[in-house]
């Protein structure tokens, strides 16, 4: 089944003047506008496309690559704010919304934040959140001691640095375990140092 907010390989099922329609399965046919259609594209071809909602909230396909997909975390910059929330540049024509209800602290234009991107099925839109603990596990998920993991530095605390683990969990790097100052948004490899009795995860880099 095709997934909203992710890359999918879909079959061309119809050609029209303004683009081609792709087979989205349960999502029905999905338009790939003419400007994104590869040369010599024909019905029956398969194309890698990203699915998102355009400015009219219609599901649409593009061959452009956003900076982040649904289910992942990334550091993005706020480029506008209105009464709906903050809007971030994620590399697509329609900016990524962070509703006020998903902002840990009020966001400001020109600043960058680590966000988790999700498909809000209640409103049927792609949105982002700085409330990482609402979307990620603060307990180990398929993790074990000394396991190598991918980390994204998400914030600073009195004890050290909060980090996203494999886009699924949250952990802590104690300041004493960081061999140098770490930057918010930095990606680096790390290891599971310990899993505490309360399920909290400590990390090493």
PDB file of C-alpha atoms in Angstrom:
ATOM      1  CA  UNK A   1       0.000   0.000   0.000  1.00  0.00           C
ATOM      2  CA  UNK A   2       1.275   3.483  -0.853  1.00  0.00           C
ATOM      3  CA  UNK A   3       2.248   5.549   2.187  1.00  0.00           C
ATOM      4  CA  UNK A   4       1.654   9.271   2.636  1.00  0.00           C
ATOM      5  CA  UNK A   5       4.758  11.251   3.540  1.00  0.00           C
ATOM      6  CA  UNK A   6       7.150   8.642   2.170  1.00  0.00           C
ATOM      7  CA  UNK A   7       8.741   7.613  -1.110  1.00  0.00           C
ATOM      8  CA  UNK A   8       6.825   4.949  -3.032  1.00  0.00           C
ATOM      9  CA  UNK A   9       7.396   3.139  -6.313  1.00  0.00           C
ATOM     10  CA  UNK A  10       4.069   3.485  -8.167  1.00  0.00           C
ATOM     11  CA  UNK A  11       2.808   2.430 -11.587  1.00  0.00           C
ATOM     12  CA  UNK A  12       1.684   4.924 -14.236  1.00  0.00           C
ATOM     13  CA  UNK A  13      -1.920   4.087 -15.136  1.00  0.00           C
ATOM     14  CA  UNK A  14      -3.079   7.099 -17.173  1.00  0.00           C
ATOM     15  CA  UNK A  15      -1.554   9.988 -19.095  1.00  0.00           C
ATOM     16  CA  UNK A  16      -3.229  13.414 -19.318  1.00  0.00           C
ATOM     17  CA  UNK A  17      -2.174  16.820 -20.634  1.00  0.00           C
ATOM     18  CA  UNK A  18      -1.196  18.062 -17.186  1.00  0.00           C
ATOM     19  CA  UNK A  19       0.696  14.968 -16.002  1.00  0.00           C
ATOM     20  CA  UNK A  20       0.187  11.286 -15.307  1.00  0.00           C
ATOM     21  CA  UNK A  21      -1.905   9.396 -12.797  1.00  0.00           C
ATOM     22  CA  UNK A  22      -0.295   6.750 -10.595  1.00  0.00           C
ATOM     23  CA  UNK A  23      -1.880   3.715  -8.976  1.00  0.00           C
ATOM     24  CA  UNK A  24      -2.054   4.532  -5.268  1.00  0.00           C
ATOM     25  CA  UNK A  25      -3.946   1.372  -4.339  1.00  0.00           C
ATOM     26  CA  UNK A  26      -6.278   2.151  -1.444  1.00  0.00           C
ATOM     27  CA  UNK A  27      -5.339   5.821  -1.824  1.00  0.00           C
ATOM     28  CA  UNK A  28      -6.889   5.790  -5.330  1.00  0.00           C
ATOM     29  CA  UNK A  29      -5.163   7.350  -8.354  1.00  0.00           C
ATOM     30  CA  UNK A  30      -2.614  10.086  -7.580  1.00  0.00           C
ATOM     31  CA  UNK A  31      -1.510  12.874  -9.906  1.00  0.00           C
ATOM     32  CA  UNK A  32       2.146  13.417 -10.773  1.00  0.00           C
ATOM     33  CA  UNK A  33       2.177  16.905 -12.359  1.00  0.00           C
ATOM     34  CA  UNK A  34       3.702  17.257 -15.828  1.00  0.00           C
ATOM     35  CA  UNK A  35       6.802  19.137 -14.592  1.00  0.00           C
ATOM     36  CA  UNK A  36       7.874  16.048 -12.607  1.00  0.00           C
ATOM     37  CA  UNK A  37       7.126  13.406 -15.262  1.00  0.00           C
ATOM     38  CA  UNK A  38      10.321  11.790 -16.656  1.00  0.00           C
ATOM     39  CA  UNK A  39      10.946  11.984 -20.392  1.00  0.00           C
ATOM     40  CA  UNK A  40       9.629   9.036 -22.406  1.00  0.00           C
ATOM     41  CA  UNK A  41       7.330   8.063 -19.523  1.00  0.00           C
ATOM     42  CA  UNK A  42       4.594   5.649 -20.598  1.00  0.00           C
ATOM     43  CA  UNK A  43       1.624   3.885 -19.052  1.00  0.00           C
ATOM     44  CA  UNK A  44       2.924   0.805 -17.250  1.00  0.00           C
ATOM     45  CA  UNK A  45       6.176   2.440 -16.124  1.00  0.00           C
ATOM     46  CA  UNK A  46       7.054   2.507 -12.417  1.00  0.00           C
ATOM     47  CA  UNK A  47       8.248   5.772 -10.836  1.00  0.00           C
ATOM     48  CA  UNK A  48       9.735   6.609  -7.419  1.00  0.00           C
ATOM     49  CA  UNK A  49       7.651   9.448  -5.992  1.00  0.00           C
ATOM     50  CA  UNK A  50       7.043  11.203  -2.686  1.00  0.00           C
ATOM     51  CA  UNK A  51       3.398  11.594  -1.624  1.00  0.00           C
ATOM     52  CA  UNK A  52       2.188  14.702   0.218  1.00  0.00           C
ATOM     53  CA  UNK A  53      -0.701  17.165   0.343  1.00  0.00           C
ATOM     54  CA  UNK A  54      -0.511  20.264  -1.860  1.00  0.00           C
ATOM     55  CA  UNK A  55      -1.699  23.794  -1.041  1.00  0.00           C
ATOM     56  CA  UNK A  56      -5.295  22.701  -1.702  1.00  0.00           C
ATOM     57  CA  UNK A  57      -4.878  19.683   0.610  1.00  0.00           C
ATOM     58  CA  UNK A  58      -5.055  17.252  -2.311  1.00  0.00           C
ATOM     59  CA  UNK A  59      -2.812  14.187  -2.236  1.00  0.00           C
ATOM     60  CA  UNK A  60      -0.182  14.643  -4.925  1.00  0.00           C
ATOM     61  CA  UNK A  61       3.059  13.003  -6.069  1.00  0.00           C
ATOM     62  CA  UNK A  62       6.435  14.592  -6.716  1.00  0.00           C
ATOM     63  CA  UNK A  63       9.900  13.414  -7.697  1.00  0.00           C
ATOM     64  CA  UNK A  64      11.411  16.173  -5.554  1.00  0.00           C
ATOM     65  CA  UNK A  65      13.138  14.939  -2.409  1.00  0.00           C
ATOM     66  CA  UNK A  66      12.101  16.498   0.912  1.00  0.00           C
ATOM     67  CA  UNK A  67      14.616  16.818   3.737  1.00  0.00           C
ATOM     68  CA  UNK A  68      12.658  14.405   5.920  1.00  0.00           C
ATOM     69  CA  UNK A  69       9.953  11.733   5.603  1.00  0.00           C
ATOM     70  CA  UNK A  70       7.069  10.814   7.905  1.00  0.00           C
ATOM     71  CA  UNK A  71       8.254   8.831  10.912  1.00  0.00           C
ATOM     72  CA  UNK A  72      11.670  10.510  11.004  1.00  0.00           C
ATOM     73  CA  UNK A  73      13.293  13.421  12.794  1.00  0.00           C
ATOM     74  CA  UNK A  74      15.247  16.301  11.297  1.00  0.00           C
ATOM     75  CA  UNK A  75      16.410  19.806  12.107  1.00  0.00           C
ATOM     76  CA  UNK A  76      14.502  22.350  10.020  1.00  0.00           C
ATOM     77  CA  UNK A  77      14.193  26.140   9.904  1.00  0.00           C
ATOM     78  CA  UNK A  78      11.020  28.119  10.618  1.00  0.00           C
ATOM     79  CA  UNK A  79      10.269  30.480   7.745  1.00  0.00           C
ATOM     80  CA  UNK A  80       6.799  31.766   8.669  1.00  0.00           C
ATOM     81  CA  UNK A  81       4.294  31.885  11.518  1.00  0.00           C
ATOM     82  CA  UNK A  82       0.564  32.578  11.404  1.00  0.00           C
ATOM     83  CA  UNK A  83      -2.522  31.823  13.487  1.00  0.00           C
ATOM     84  CA  UNK A  84      -2.324  28.111  12.561  1.00  0.00           C
ATOM     85  CA  UNK A  85       1.246  27.541  13.723  1.00  0.00           C
ATOM     86  CA  UNK A  86       4.824  27.665  12.469  1.00  0.00           C
ATOM     87  CA  UNK A  87       5.874  26.676   8.956  1.00  0.00           C
ATOM     88  CA  UNK A  88       9.204  25.015   8.240  1.00  0.00           C
ATOM     89  CA  UNK A  89      11.208  24.654   5.040  1.00  0.00           C
ATOM     90  CA  UNK A  90      11.470  20.939   4.232  1.00  0.00           C
ATOM     91  CA  UNK A  91      12.345  21.290   0.560  1.00  0.00           C
ATOM     92  CA  UNK A  92       8.865  21.084  -1.007  1.00  0.00           C
ATOM     93  CA  UNK A  93       6.601  23.824  -2.432  1.00  0.00           C
ATOM     94  CA  UNK A  94       4.172  23.521   0.483  1.00  0.00           C
ATOM     95  CA  UNK A  95       5.893  24.248   3.802  1.00  0.00           C
ATOM     96  CA  UNK A  96       5.665  21.858   6.765  1.00  0.00           C
ATOM     97  CA  UNK A  97       3.259  22.910   9.528  1.00  0.00           C
ATOM     98  CA  UNK A  98       4.022  22.683  13.244  1.00  0.00           C
ATOM     99  CA  UNK A  99       0.658  23.371  14.938  1.00  0.00           C
ATOM    100  CA  UNK A 100       0.750  25.381  18.160  1.00  0.00           C
ATOM    101  CA  UNK A 101      -0.424  22.260  20.014  1.00  0.00           C
ATOM    102  CA  UNK A 102       2.743  20.465  18.842  1.00  0.00           C
ATOM    103  CA  UNK A 103       5.215  23.175  19.930  1.00  0.00           C
ATOM    104  CA  UNK A 104       7.149  22.455  23.123  1.00  0.00           C
ATOM    105  CA  UNK A 105       7.971  26.182  23.304  1.00  0.00           C
ATOM    106  CA  UNK A 106       6.768  29.018  21.044  1.00  0.00           C
ATOM    107  CA  UNK A 107       8.772  28.839  17.825  1.00  0.00           C
ATOM    108  CA  UNK A 108      10.390  31.843  16.137  1.00  0.00           C
ATOM    109  CA  UNK A 109      11.026  32.696  12.482  1.00  0.00           C
ATOM    110  CA  UNK A 110      14.631  32.182  11.453  1.00  0.00           C
ATOM    111  CA  UNK A 111      15.395  29.604  14.130  1.00  0.00           C
ATOM    112  CA  UNK A 112      15.921  25.893  13.502  1.00  0.00           C
ATOM    113  CA  UNK A 113      14.429  23.084  15.602  1.00  0.00           C
ATOM    114  CA  UNK A 114      14.606  19.304  15.693  1.00  0.00           C
ATOM    115  CA  UNK A 115      11.138  17.990  14.836  1.00  0.00           C
ATOM    116  CA  UNK A 116       9.412  14.649  14.390  1.00  0.00           C
ATOM    117  CA  UNK A 117       7.299  14.416  11.221  1.00  0.00           C
ATOM    118  CA  UNK A 118       4.021  12.496  11.337  1.00  0.00           C
ATOM    119  CA  UNK A 119       0.855  11.883   9.338  1.00  0.00           C
ATOM    120  CA  UNK A 120      -2.025  13.282  11.376  1.00  0.00           C
ATOM    121  CA  UNK A 121      -4.809  10.962  10.251  1.00  0.00           C
ATOM    122  CA  UNK A 122      -7.482  12.927  12.142  1.00  0.00           C
ATOM    123  CA  UNK A 123      -6.914  15.997   9.962  1.00  0.00           C
ATOM    124  CA  UNK A 124      -5.321  13.970   7.130  1.00  0.00           C
ATOM    125  CA  UNK A 125      -2.263  16.177   6.858  1.00  0.00           C
ATOM    126  CA  UNK A 126       1.475  15.884   7.288  1.00  0.00           C
ATOM    127  CA  UNK A 127       2.692  17.847  10.300  1.00  0.00           C
ATOM    128  CA  UNK A 128       5.700  18.153  12.586  1.00  0.00           C
ATOM    129  CA  UNK A 129       6.225  18.376  16.325  1.00  0.00           C
ATOM    130  CA  UNK A 130       8.910  19.568  18.724  1.00  0.00           C
ATOM    131  CA  UNK A 131       7.220  17.501  21.460  1.00  0.00           C
ATOM    132  CA  UNK A 132       9.475  14.552  20.705  1.00  0.00           C
ATOM    133  CA  UNK A 133       8.455  12.659  23.841  1.00  0.00           C
ATOM    134  CA  UNK A 134       4.862  12.519  22.536  1.00  0.00           C
ATOM    135  CA  UNK A 135       5.942  10.692  19.384  1.00  0.00           C
ATOM    136  CA  UNK A 136       9.064   8.759  20.368  1.00  0.00           C
ATOM    137  CA  UNK A 137       9.639   6.079  22.988  1.00  0.00           C
ATOM    138  CA  UNK A 138      11.540   7.017  26.126  1.00  0.00           C
ATOM    139  CA  UNK A 139      12.024   3.308  26.798  1.00  0.00           C
ATOM    140  CA  UNK A 140      14.175   0.864  24.771  1.00  0.00           C
ATOM    141  CA  UNK A 141      12.642  -0.500  21.574  1.00  0.00           C
ATOM    142  CA  UNK A 142      14.733  -3.343  20.125  1.00  0.00           C
ATOM    143  CA  UNK A 143      17.786  -1.953  21.915  1.00  0.00           C
ATOM    144  CA  UNK A 144      20.415  -3.711  24.019  1.00  0.00           C
ATOM    145  CA  UNK A 145      23.593  -2.794  25.885  1.00  0.00           C
ATOM    146  CA  UNK A 146      26.588  -1.750  23.780  1.00  0.00           C
ATOM    147  CA  UNK A 147      24.458  -1.758  20.605  1.00  0.00           C
ATOM    148  CA  UNK A 148      25.632   0.702  17.948  1.00  0.00           C
ATOM    149  CA  UNK A 149      22.952   3.262  17.074  1.00  0.00           C
ATOM    150  CA  UNK A 150      22.426   6.385  14.972  1.00  0.00           C
ATOM    151  CA  UNK A 151      21.932   9.563  16.999  1.00  0.00           C
ATOM    152  CA  UNK A 152      20.462  13.001  16.304  1.00  0.00           C
ATOM    153  CA  UNK A 153      21.227  15.599  18.977  1.00  0.00           C
ATOM    154  CA  UNK A 154      17.861  17.129  19.831  1.00  0.00           C
ATOM    155  CA  UNK A 155      18.433  19.344  22.856  1.00  0.00           C
ATOM    156  CA  UNK A 156      20.483  20.267  25.900  1.00  0.00           C
ATOM    157  CA  UNK A 157      19.646  19.516  29.525  1.00  0.00           C
ATOM    158  CA  UNK A 158      21.323  20.244  32.850  1.00  0.00           C
ATOM    159  CA  UNK A 159      22.847  16.749  32.692  1.00  0.00           C
ATOM    160  CA  UNK A 160      23.957  16.736  29.060  1.00  0.00           C
ATOM    161  CA  UNK A 161      22.326  16.208  25.673  1.00  0.00           C
ATOM    162  CA  UNK A 162      19.019  14.663  24.665  1.00  0.00           C
ATOM    163  CA  UNK A 163      19.321  12.516  21.535  1.00  0.00           C
ATOM    164  CA  UNK A 164      16.982  10.723  19.143  1.00  0.00           C
ATOM    165  CA  UNK A 165      17.989   7.060  18.735  1.00  0.00           C
ATOM    166  CA  UNK A 166      17.352   5.430  15.333  1.00  0.00           C
ATOM    167  CA  UNK A 167      14.374   7.788  14.797  1.00  0.00           C
ATOM    168  CA  UNK A 168      12.423   5.742  17.377  1.00  0.00           C
ATOM    169  CA  UNK A 169      13.560   6.432  20.930  1.00  0.00           C
ATOM    170  CA  UNK A 170      14.973   9.159  23.157  1.00  0.00           C
ATOM    171  CA  UNK A 171      18.112   8.894  25.242  1.00  0.00           C
ATOM    172  CA  UNK A 172      20.610  10.987  27.178  1.00  0.00           C
ATOM    173  CA  UNK A 173      24.306  11.621  26.677  1.00  0.00           C
ATOM    174  CA  UNK A 174      25.780  12.793  29.980  1.00  0.00           C
ATOM    175  CA  UNK A 175      28.017  15.815  29.612  1.00  0.00           C
ATOM    176  CA  UNK A 176      30.875  13.799  31.113  1.00  0.00           C
ATOM    177  CA  UNK A 177      30.473  11.198  28.345  1.00  0.00           C
ATOM    178  CA  UNK A 178      30.669  13.750  25.519  1.00  0.00           C
ATOM    179  CA  UNK A 179      34.271  14.168  24.408  1.00  0.00           C
ATOM    180  CA  UNK A 180      33.431  17.572  22.908  1.00  0.00           C
ATOM    181  CA  UNK A 181      30.555  20.071  22.835  1.00  0.00           C
ATOM    182  CA  UNK A 182      27.700  18.770  20.657  1.00  0.00           C
ATOM    183  CA  UNK A 183      25.494  20.848  18.353  1.00  0.00           C
ATOM    184  CA  UNK A 184      21.712  20.628  18.156  1.00  0.00           C
ATOM    185  CA  UNK A 185      20.850  18.903  14.877  1.00  0.00           C
ATOM    186  CA  UNK A 186      24.173  17.051  14.696  1.00  0.00           C
ATOM    187  CA  UNK A 187      24.092  13.427  13.566  1.00  0.00           C
ATOM    188  CA  UNK A 188      26.670  10.959  14.809  1.00  0.00           C
ATOM    189  CA  UNK A 189      27.074   7.282  15.722  1.00  0.00           C
ATOM    190  CA  UNK A 190      26.751   6.194  19.339  1.00  0.00           C
ATOM    191  CA  UNK A 191      26.262   3.231  21.645  1.00  0.00           C
ATOM    192  CA  UNK A 192      23.791   2.165  24.315  1.00  0.00           C
ATOM    193  CA  UNK A 193      25.638   2.731  27.615  1.00  0.00           C
ATOM    194  CA  UNK A 194      22.928   1.539  29.955  1.00  0.00           C
ATOM    195  CA  UNK A 195      19.207   0.944  30.234  1.00  0.00           C
ATOM    196  CA  UNK A 196      18.038   2.068  33.659  1.00  0.00           C
ATOM    197  CA  UNK A 197      15.452   0.326  35.827  1.00  0.00           C
ATOM    198  CA  UNK A 198      12.894   2.955  34.835  1.00  0.00           C
ATOM    199  CA  UNK A 199      13.587   2.240  31.137  1.00  0.00           C
ATOM    200  CA  UNK A 200      15.509   5.471  30.502  1.00  0.00           C
ATOM    201  CA  UNK A 201      18.402   5.093  28.054  1.00  0.00           C
ATOM    202  CA  UNK A 202      21.916   6.433  28.609  1.00  0.00           C
ATOM    203  CA  UNK A 203      24.214   6.808  25.617  1.00  0.00           C
ATOM    204  CA  UNK A 204      27.875   6.948  24.720  1.00  0.00           C
ATOM    205  CA  UNK A 205      29.516   8.533  21.671  1.00  0.00           C
TER     206      UNK A 205
END
